PDB file of C-alpha atoms in Angstrom:
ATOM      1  CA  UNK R 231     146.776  43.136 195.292  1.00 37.00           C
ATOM      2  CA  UNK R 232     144.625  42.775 198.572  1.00 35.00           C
ATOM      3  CA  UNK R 233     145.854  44.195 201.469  1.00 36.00           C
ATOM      4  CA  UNK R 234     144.168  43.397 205.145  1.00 35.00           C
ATOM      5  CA  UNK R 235     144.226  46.425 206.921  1.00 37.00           C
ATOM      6  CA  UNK R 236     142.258  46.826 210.632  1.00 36.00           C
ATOM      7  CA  UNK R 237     139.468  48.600 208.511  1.00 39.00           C
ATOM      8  CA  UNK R 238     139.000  45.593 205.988  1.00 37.00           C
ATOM      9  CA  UNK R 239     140.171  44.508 203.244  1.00 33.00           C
ATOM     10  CA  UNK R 240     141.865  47.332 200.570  1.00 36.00           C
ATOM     11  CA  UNK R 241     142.258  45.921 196.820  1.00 39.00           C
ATOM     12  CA  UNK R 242     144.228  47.456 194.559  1.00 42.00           C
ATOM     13  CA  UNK R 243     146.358  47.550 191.767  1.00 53.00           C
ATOM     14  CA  UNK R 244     149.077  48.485 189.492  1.00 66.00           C
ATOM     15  CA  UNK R 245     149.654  51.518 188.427  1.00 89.00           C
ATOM     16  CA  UNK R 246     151.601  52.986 190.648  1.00 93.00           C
ATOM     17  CA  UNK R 247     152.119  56.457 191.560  1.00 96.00           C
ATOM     18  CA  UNK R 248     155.314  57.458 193.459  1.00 97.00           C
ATOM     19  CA  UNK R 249     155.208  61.177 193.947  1.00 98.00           C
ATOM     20  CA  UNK R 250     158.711  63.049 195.291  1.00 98.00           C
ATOM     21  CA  UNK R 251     159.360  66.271 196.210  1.00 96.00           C
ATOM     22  CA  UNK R 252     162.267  67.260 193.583  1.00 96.00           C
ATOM     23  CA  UNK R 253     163.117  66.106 189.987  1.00 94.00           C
ATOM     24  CA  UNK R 254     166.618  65.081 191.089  1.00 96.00           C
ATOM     25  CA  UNK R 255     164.869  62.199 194.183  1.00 97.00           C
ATOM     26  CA  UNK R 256     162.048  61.262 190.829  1.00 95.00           C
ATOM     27  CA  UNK R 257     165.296  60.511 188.832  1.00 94.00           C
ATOM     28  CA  UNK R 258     166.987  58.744 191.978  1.00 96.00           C
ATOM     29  CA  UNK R 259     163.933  56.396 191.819  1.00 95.00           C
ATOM     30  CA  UNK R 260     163.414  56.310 187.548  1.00 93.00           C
ATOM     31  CA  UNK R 261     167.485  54.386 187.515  1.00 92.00           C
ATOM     32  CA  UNK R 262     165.914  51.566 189.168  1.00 93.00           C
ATOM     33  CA  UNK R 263     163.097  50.965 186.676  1.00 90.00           C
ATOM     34  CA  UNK R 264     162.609  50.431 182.978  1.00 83.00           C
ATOM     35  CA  UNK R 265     163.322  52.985 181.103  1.00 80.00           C
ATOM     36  CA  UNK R 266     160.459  55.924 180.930  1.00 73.00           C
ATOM     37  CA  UNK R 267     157.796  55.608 178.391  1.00 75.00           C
ATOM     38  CA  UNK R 268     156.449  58.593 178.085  1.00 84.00           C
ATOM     39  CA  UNK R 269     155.749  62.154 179.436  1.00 85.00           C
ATOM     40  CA  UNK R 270     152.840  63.027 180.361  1.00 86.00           C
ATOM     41  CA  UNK R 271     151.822  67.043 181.297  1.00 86.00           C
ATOM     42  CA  UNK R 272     148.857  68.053 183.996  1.00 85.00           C
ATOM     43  CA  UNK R 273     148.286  71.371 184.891  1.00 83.00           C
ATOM     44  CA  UNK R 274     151.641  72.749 186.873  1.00 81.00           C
ATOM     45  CA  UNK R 275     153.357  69.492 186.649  1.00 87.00           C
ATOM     46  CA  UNK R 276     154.646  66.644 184.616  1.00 83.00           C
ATOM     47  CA  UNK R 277     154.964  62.684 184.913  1.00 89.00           C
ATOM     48  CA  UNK R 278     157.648  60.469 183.618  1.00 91.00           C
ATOM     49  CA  UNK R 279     155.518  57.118 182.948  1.00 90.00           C
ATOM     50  CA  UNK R 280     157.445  53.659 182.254  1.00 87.00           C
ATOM     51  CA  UNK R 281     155.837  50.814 180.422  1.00 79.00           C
ATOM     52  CA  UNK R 282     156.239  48.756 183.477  1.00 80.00           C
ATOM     53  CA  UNK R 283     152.914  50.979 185.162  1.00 84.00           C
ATOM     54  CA  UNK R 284     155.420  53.548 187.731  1.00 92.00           C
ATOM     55  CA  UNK R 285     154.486  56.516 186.789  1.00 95.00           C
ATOM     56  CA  UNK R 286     156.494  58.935 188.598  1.00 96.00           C
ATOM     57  CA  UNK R 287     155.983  62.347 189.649  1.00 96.00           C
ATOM     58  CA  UNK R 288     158.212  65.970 191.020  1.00 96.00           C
ATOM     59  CA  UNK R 289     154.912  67.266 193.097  1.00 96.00           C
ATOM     60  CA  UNK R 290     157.110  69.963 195.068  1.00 95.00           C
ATOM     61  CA  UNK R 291     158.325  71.046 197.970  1.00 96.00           C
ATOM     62  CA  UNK R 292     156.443  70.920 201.383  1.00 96.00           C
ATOM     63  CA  UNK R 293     152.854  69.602 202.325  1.00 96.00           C
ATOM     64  CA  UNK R 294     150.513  71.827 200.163  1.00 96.00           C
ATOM     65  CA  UNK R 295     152.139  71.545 196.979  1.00 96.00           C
ATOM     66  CA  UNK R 296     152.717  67.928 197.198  1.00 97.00           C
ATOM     67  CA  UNK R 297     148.941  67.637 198.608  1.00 97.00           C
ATOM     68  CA  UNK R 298     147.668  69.656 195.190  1.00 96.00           C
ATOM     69  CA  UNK R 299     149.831  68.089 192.565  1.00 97.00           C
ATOM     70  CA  UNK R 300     149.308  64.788 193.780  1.00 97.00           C
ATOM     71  CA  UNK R 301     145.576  65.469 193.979  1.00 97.00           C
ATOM     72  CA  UNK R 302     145.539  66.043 190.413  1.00 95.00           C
ATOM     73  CA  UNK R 303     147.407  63.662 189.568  1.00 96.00           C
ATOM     74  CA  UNK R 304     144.984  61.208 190.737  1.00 96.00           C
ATOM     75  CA  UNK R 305     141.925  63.037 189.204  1.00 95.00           C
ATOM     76  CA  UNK R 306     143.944  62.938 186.240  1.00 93.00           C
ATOM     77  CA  UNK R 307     144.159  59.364 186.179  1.00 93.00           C
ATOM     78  CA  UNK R 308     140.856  58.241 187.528  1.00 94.00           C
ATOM     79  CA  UNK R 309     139.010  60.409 184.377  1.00 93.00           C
ATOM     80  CA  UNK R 310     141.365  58.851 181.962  1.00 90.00           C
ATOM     81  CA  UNK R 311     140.267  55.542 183.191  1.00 92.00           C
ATOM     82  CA  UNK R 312     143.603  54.552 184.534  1.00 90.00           C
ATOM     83  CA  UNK R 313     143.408  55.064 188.689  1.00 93.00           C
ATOM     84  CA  UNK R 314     146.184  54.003 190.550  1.00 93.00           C
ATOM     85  CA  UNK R 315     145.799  51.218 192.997  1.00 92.00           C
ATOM     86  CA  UNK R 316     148.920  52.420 194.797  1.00 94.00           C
ATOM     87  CA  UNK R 317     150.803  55.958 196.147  1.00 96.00           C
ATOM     88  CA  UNK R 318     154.142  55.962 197.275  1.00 97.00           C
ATOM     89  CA  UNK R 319     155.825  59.208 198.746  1.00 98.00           C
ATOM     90  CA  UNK R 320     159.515  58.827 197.937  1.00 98.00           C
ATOM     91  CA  UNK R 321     162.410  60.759 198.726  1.00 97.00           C
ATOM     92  CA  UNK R 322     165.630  61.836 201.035  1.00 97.00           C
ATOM     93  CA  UNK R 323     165.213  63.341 204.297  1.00 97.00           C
ATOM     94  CA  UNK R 324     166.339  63.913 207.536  1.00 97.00           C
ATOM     95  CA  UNK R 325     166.946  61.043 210.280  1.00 96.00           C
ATOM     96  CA  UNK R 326     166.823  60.700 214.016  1.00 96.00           C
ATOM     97  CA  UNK R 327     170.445  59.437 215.113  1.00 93.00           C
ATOM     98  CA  UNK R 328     170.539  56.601 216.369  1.00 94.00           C
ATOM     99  CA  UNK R 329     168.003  54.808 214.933  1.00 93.00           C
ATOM    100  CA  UNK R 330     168.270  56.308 211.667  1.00 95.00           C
ATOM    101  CA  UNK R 331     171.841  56.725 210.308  1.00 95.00           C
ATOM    102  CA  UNK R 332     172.625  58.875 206.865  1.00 95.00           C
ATOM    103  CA  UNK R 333     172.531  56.454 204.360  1.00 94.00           C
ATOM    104  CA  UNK R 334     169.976  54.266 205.785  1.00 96.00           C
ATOM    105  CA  UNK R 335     166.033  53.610 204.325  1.00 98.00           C
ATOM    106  CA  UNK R 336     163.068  54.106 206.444  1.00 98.00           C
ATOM    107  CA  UNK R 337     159.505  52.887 205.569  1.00 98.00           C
ATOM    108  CA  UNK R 338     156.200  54.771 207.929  1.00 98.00           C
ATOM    109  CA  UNK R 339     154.408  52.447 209.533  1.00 97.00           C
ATOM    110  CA  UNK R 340     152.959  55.868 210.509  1.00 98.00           C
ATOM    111  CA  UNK R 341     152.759  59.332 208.107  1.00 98.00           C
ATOM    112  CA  UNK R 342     152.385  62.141 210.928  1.00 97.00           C
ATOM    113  CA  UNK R 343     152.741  65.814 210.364  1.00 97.00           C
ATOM    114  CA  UNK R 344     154.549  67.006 213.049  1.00 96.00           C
ATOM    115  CA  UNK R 345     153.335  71.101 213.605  1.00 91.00           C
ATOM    116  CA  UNK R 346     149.860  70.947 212.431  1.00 90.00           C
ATOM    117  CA  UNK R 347     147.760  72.516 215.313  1.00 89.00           C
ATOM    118  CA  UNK R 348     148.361  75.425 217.807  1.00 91.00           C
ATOM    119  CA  UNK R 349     150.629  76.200 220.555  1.00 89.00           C
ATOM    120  CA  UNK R 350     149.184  76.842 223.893  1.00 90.00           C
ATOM    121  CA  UNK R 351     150.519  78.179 227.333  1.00 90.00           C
ATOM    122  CA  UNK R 352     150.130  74.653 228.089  1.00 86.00           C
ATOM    123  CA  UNK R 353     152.392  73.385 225.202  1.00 87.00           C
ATOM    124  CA  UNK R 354     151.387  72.070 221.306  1.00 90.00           C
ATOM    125  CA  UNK R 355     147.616  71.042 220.513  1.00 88.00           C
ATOM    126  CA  UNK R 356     147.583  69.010 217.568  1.00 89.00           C
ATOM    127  CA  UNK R 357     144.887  69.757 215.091  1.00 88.00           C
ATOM    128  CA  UNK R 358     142.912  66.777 216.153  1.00 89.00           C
ATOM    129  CA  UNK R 359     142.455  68.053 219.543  1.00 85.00           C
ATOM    130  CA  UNK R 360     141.157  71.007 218.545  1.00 88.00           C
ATOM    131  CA  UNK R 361     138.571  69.128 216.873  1.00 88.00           C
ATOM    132  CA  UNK R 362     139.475  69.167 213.177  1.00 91.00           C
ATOM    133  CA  UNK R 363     141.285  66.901 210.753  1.00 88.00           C
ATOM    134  CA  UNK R 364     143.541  64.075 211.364  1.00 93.00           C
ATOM    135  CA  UNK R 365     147.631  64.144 212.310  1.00 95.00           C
ATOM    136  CA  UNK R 366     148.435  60.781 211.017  1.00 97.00           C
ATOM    137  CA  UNK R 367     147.749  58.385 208.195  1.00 97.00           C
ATOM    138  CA  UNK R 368     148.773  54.528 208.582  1.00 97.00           C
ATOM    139  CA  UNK R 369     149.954  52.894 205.810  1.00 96.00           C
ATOM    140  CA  UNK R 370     148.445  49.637 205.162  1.00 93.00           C
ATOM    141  CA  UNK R 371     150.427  46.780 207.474  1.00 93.00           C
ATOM    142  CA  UNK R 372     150.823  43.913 205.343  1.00 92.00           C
ATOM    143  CA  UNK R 373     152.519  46.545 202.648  1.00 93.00           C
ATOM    144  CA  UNK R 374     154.167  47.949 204.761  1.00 95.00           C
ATOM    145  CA  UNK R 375     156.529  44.536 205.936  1.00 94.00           C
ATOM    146  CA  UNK R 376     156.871  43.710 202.512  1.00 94.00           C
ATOM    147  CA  UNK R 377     157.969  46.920 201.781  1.00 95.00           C
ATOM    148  CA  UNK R 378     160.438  46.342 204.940  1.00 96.00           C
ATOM    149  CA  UNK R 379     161.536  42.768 204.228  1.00 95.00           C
ATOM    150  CA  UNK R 380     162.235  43.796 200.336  1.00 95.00           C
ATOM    151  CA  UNK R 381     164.595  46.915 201.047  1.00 96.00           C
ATOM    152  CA  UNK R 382     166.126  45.704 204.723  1.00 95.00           C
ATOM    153  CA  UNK R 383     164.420  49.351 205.740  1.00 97.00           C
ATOM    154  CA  UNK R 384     163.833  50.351 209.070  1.00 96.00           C
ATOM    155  CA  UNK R 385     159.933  51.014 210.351  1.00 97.00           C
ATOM    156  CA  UNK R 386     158.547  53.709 212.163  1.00 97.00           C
ATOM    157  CA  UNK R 387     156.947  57.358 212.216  1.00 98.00           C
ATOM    158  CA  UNK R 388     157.806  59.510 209.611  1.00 98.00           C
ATOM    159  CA  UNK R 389     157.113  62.777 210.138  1.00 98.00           C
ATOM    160  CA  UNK R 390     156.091  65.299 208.092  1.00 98.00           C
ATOM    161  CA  UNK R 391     157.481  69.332 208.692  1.00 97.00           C
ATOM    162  CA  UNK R 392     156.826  72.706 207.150  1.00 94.00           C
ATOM    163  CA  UNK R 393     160.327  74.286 208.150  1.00 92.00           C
ATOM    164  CA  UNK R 394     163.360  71.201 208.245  1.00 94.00           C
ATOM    165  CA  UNK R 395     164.781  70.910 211.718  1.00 95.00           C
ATOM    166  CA  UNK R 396     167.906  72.906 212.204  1.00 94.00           C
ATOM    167  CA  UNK R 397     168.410  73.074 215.980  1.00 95.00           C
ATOM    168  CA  UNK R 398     169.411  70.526 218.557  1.00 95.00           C
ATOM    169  CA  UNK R 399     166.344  71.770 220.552  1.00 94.00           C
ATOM    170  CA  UNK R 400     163.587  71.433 218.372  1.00 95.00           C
ATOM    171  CA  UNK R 401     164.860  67.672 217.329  1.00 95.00           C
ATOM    172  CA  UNK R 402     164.208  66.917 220.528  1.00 95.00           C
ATOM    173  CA  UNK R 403     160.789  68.664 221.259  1.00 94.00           C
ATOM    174  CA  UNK R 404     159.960  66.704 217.966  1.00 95.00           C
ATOM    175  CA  UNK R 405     161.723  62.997 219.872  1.00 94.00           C
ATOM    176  CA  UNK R 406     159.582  64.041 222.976  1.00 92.00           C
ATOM    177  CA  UNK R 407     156.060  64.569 220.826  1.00 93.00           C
ATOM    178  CA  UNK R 408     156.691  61.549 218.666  1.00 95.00           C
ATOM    179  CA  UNK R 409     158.751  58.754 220.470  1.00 94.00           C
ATOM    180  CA  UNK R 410     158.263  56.473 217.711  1.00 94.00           C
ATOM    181  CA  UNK R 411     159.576  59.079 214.953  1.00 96.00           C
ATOM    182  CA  UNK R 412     162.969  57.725 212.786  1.00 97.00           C
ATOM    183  CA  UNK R 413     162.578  60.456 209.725  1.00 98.00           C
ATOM    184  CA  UNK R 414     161.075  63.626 209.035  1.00 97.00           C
ATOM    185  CA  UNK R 415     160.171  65.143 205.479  1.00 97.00           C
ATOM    186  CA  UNK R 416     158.256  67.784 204.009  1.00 97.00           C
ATOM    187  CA  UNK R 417     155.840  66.377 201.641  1.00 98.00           C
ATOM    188  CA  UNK R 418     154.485  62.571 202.840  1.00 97.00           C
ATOM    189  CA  UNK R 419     151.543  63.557 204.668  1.00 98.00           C
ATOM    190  CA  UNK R 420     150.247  65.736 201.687  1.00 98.00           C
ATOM    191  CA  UNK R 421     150.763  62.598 199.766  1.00 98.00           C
ATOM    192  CA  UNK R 422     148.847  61.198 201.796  1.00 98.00           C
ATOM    193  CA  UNK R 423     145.981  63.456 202.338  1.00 97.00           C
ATOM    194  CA  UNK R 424     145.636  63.429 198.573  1.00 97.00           C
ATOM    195  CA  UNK R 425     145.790  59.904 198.134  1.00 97.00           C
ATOM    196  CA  UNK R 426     143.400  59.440 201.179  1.00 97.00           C
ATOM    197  CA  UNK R 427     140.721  62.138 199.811  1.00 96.00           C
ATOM    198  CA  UNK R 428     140.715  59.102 196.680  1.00 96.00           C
ATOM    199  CA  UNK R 429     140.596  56.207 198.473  1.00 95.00           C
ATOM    200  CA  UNK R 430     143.650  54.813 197.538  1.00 94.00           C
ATOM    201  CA  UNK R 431     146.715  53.238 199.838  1.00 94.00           C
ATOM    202  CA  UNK R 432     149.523  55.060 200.957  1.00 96.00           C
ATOM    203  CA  UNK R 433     153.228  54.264 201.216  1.00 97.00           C
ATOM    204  CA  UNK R 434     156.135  56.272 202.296  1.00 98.00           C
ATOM    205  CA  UNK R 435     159.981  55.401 201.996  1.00 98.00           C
ATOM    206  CA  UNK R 436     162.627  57.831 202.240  1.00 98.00           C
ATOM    207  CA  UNK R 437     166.688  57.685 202.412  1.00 98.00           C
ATOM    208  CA  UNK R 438     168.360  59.339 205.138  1.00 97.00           C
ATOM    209  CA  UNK R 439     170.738  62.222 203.832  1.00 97.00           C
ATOM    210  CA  UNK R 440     171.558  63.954 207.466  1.00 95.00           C
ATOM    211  CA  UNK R 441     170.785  63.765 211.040  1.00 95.00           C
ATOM    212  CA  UNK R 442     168.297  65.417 212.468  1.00 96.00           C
ATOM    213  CA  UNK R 443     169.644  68.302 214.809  1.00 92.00           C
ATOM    214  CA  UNK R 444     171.708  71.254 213.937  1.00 92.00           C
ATOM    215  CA  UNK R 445     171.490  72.248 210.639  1.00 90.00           C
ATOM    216  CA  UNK R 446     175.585  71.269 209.297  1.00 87.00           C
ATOM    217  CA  UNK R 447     175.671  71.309 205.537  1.00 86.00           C
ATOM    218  CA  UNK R 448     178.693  69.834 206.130  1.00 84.00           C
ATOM    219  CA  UNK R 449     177.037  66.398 207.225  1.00 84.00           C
ATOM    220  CA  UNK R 450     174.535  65.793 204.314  1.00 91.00           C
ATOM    221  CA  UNK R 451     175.239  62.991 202.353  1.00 94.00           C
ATOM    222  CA  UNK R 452     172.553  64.122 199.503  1.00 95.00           C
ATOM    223  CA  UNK R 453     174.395  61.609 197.006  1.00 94.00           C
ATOM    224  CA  UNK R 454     174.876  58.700 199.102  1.00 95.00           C
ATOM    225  CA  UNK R 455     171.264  59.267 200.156  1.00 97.00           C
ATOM    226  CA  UNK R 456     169.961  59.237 196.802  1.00 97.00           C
ATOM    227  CA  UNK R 457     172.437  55.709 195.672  1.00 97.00           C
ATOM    228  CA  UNK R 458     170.278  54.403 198.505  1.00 97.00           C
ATOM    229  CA  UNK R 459     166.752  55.583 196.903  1.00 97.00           C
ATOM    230  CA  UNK R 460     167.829  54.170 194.082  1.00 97.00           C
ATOM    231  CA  UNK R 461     168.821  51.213 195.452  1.00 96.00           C
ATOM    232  CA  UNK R 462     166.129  50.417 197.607  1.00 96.00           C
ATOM    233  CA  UNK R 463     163.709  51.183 194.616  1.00 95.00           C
ATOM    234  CA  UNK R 464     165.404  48.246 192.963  1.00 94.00           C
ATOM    235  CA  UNK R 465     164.380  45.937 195.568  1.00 94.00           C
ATOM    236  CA  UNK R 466     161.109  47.445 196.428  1.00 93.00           C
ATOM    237  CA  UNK R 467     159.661  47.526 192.851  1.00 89.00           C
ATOM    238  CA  UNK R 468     159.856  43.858 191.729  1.00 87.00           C
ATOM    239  CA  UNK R 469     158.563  42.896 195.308  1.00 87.00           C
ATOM    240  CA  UNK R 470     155.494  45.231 195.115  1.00 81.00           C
ATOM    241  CA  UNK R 471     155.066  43.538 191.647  1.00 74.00           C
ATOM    242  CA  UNK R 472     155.299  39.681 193.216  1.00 65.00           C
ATOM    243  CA  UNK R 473     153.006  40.747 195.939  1.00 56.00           C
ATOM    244  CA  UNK R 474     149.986  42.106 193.372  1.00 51.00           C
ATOM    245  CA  UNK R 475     150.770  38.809 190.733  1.00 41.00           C
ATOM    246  CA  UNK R 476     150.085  36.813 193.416  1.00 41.00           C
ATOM    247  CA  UNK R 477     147.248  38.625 194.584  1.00 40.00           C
ATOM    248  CA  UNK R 478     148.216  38.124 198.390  1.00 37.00           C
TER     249      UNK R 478
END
């Protein structure tokens, strides 16, 4: 597989490694593939591998954990001789009405975390303007639309959160920071950063369960969210699998 991104060209390869938060979104996304191969255990976690090269993995909740388990993961991999030529955050999340209704798939075009930095009297700084880091990692384009065109998914920011948004107000401090936001999460950009740290490309696609707003249990739609994971997985794996057989 050879992506163009603005940096170059990117080549990689199957295996893939799609990492979720929970075991319940890493079974959402197994139903859509062969059935699993084998388990295999790394320190604090376990992967469910299928013969068709997915392996997938729970890496837990929020941005560190998913970060660390991730991370090994891909050491894991890389010293068995087997590195992944592809990481794909996966899961349900929360979406900003209108753009993103429950039940609908987005892909990031941008992975952002949302709160990383410091509040000033003047408002947030993110951590980049404090001179550290980076806020935001872009997904390679071309996989990106074919990720798109495959599933029907919407593209934009995804961001990423340490506390879910539960309030009407902070959804729209969050609109107001990000314009371009449809989703937020808790564990893509710690994907990410992992993934990034080993060189390898980045993907994240995640199934609208509930608005974004006031926090309604009432108005989560975890099940029809996760049909839709499911679902789009079925579309998005054979298409991921064209795109590297025909080395594009």
């Amino acid at each position: 597989m050879v992506l163009q991104a603005e940096e170059g060209l990117i080549t990689t390869s199957l295996p893939v490694l799609v990492a979720t938060a929970v075991a319940v979104e890493r079974d959402a996304v197994a139903r859509a593939l062969p059935a699993p191969d084998e388990e295999v255990r790394l320190p604090g976690a376990s992967l469910v591998r299928t013969a068709a090269g997915w392996d997938l993995l729970a890496a837990g909740v929020g941005p560190a954990l998913a970060a660390a388990t991730t991370a090994g993961a891909l050491t894991a991999a890389a010293l068995a001789g087997r590195p992944y030529g592809l990481v794909v955050s996966a899961g349900i999340g929360g979406g900003f009405p209108p753009a993103a209704p429950v039940g609908s798939l987005v892909v990031a075009d941008a992975i952002t975390v949302a709160d990383l930095g410091a509040e000033t009297a003047d408002g947030f700084l993110p951590v980049t303007e404090l001179g550290f880091g980076t806020v935001t990692h872009r997904p390679p384009e071309p996989l990106v639309r074919v990720a798109s065109g495959a599933t029907g998914a919407r593209t934009g920011t995804i961001l990423t959160v340490s506390t879910v948004t539960g309030t009407a107000d902070r959804a729209a401090v969050l609109r107001h920071r990000h314009p371009g936001a449809l989703a937020e999460g808790m564990e893509g950009f710690g994907v990410a950063e992992a993934a990034a740290a080993h060189g390898v490309p980045v993907l994240e696609i995640r199934a609208v369960s509930n608005p974004v707003g006031p926090r309604d249990r009432a108005a989560w739609r975890i099940g029809d969210a996760l049909a839709a994971l499911t679902e789009g997985f079925g579309k998005l794996a054979p298409a991921l699998e064209s795109w590297n057989a025909h080395d594009r």
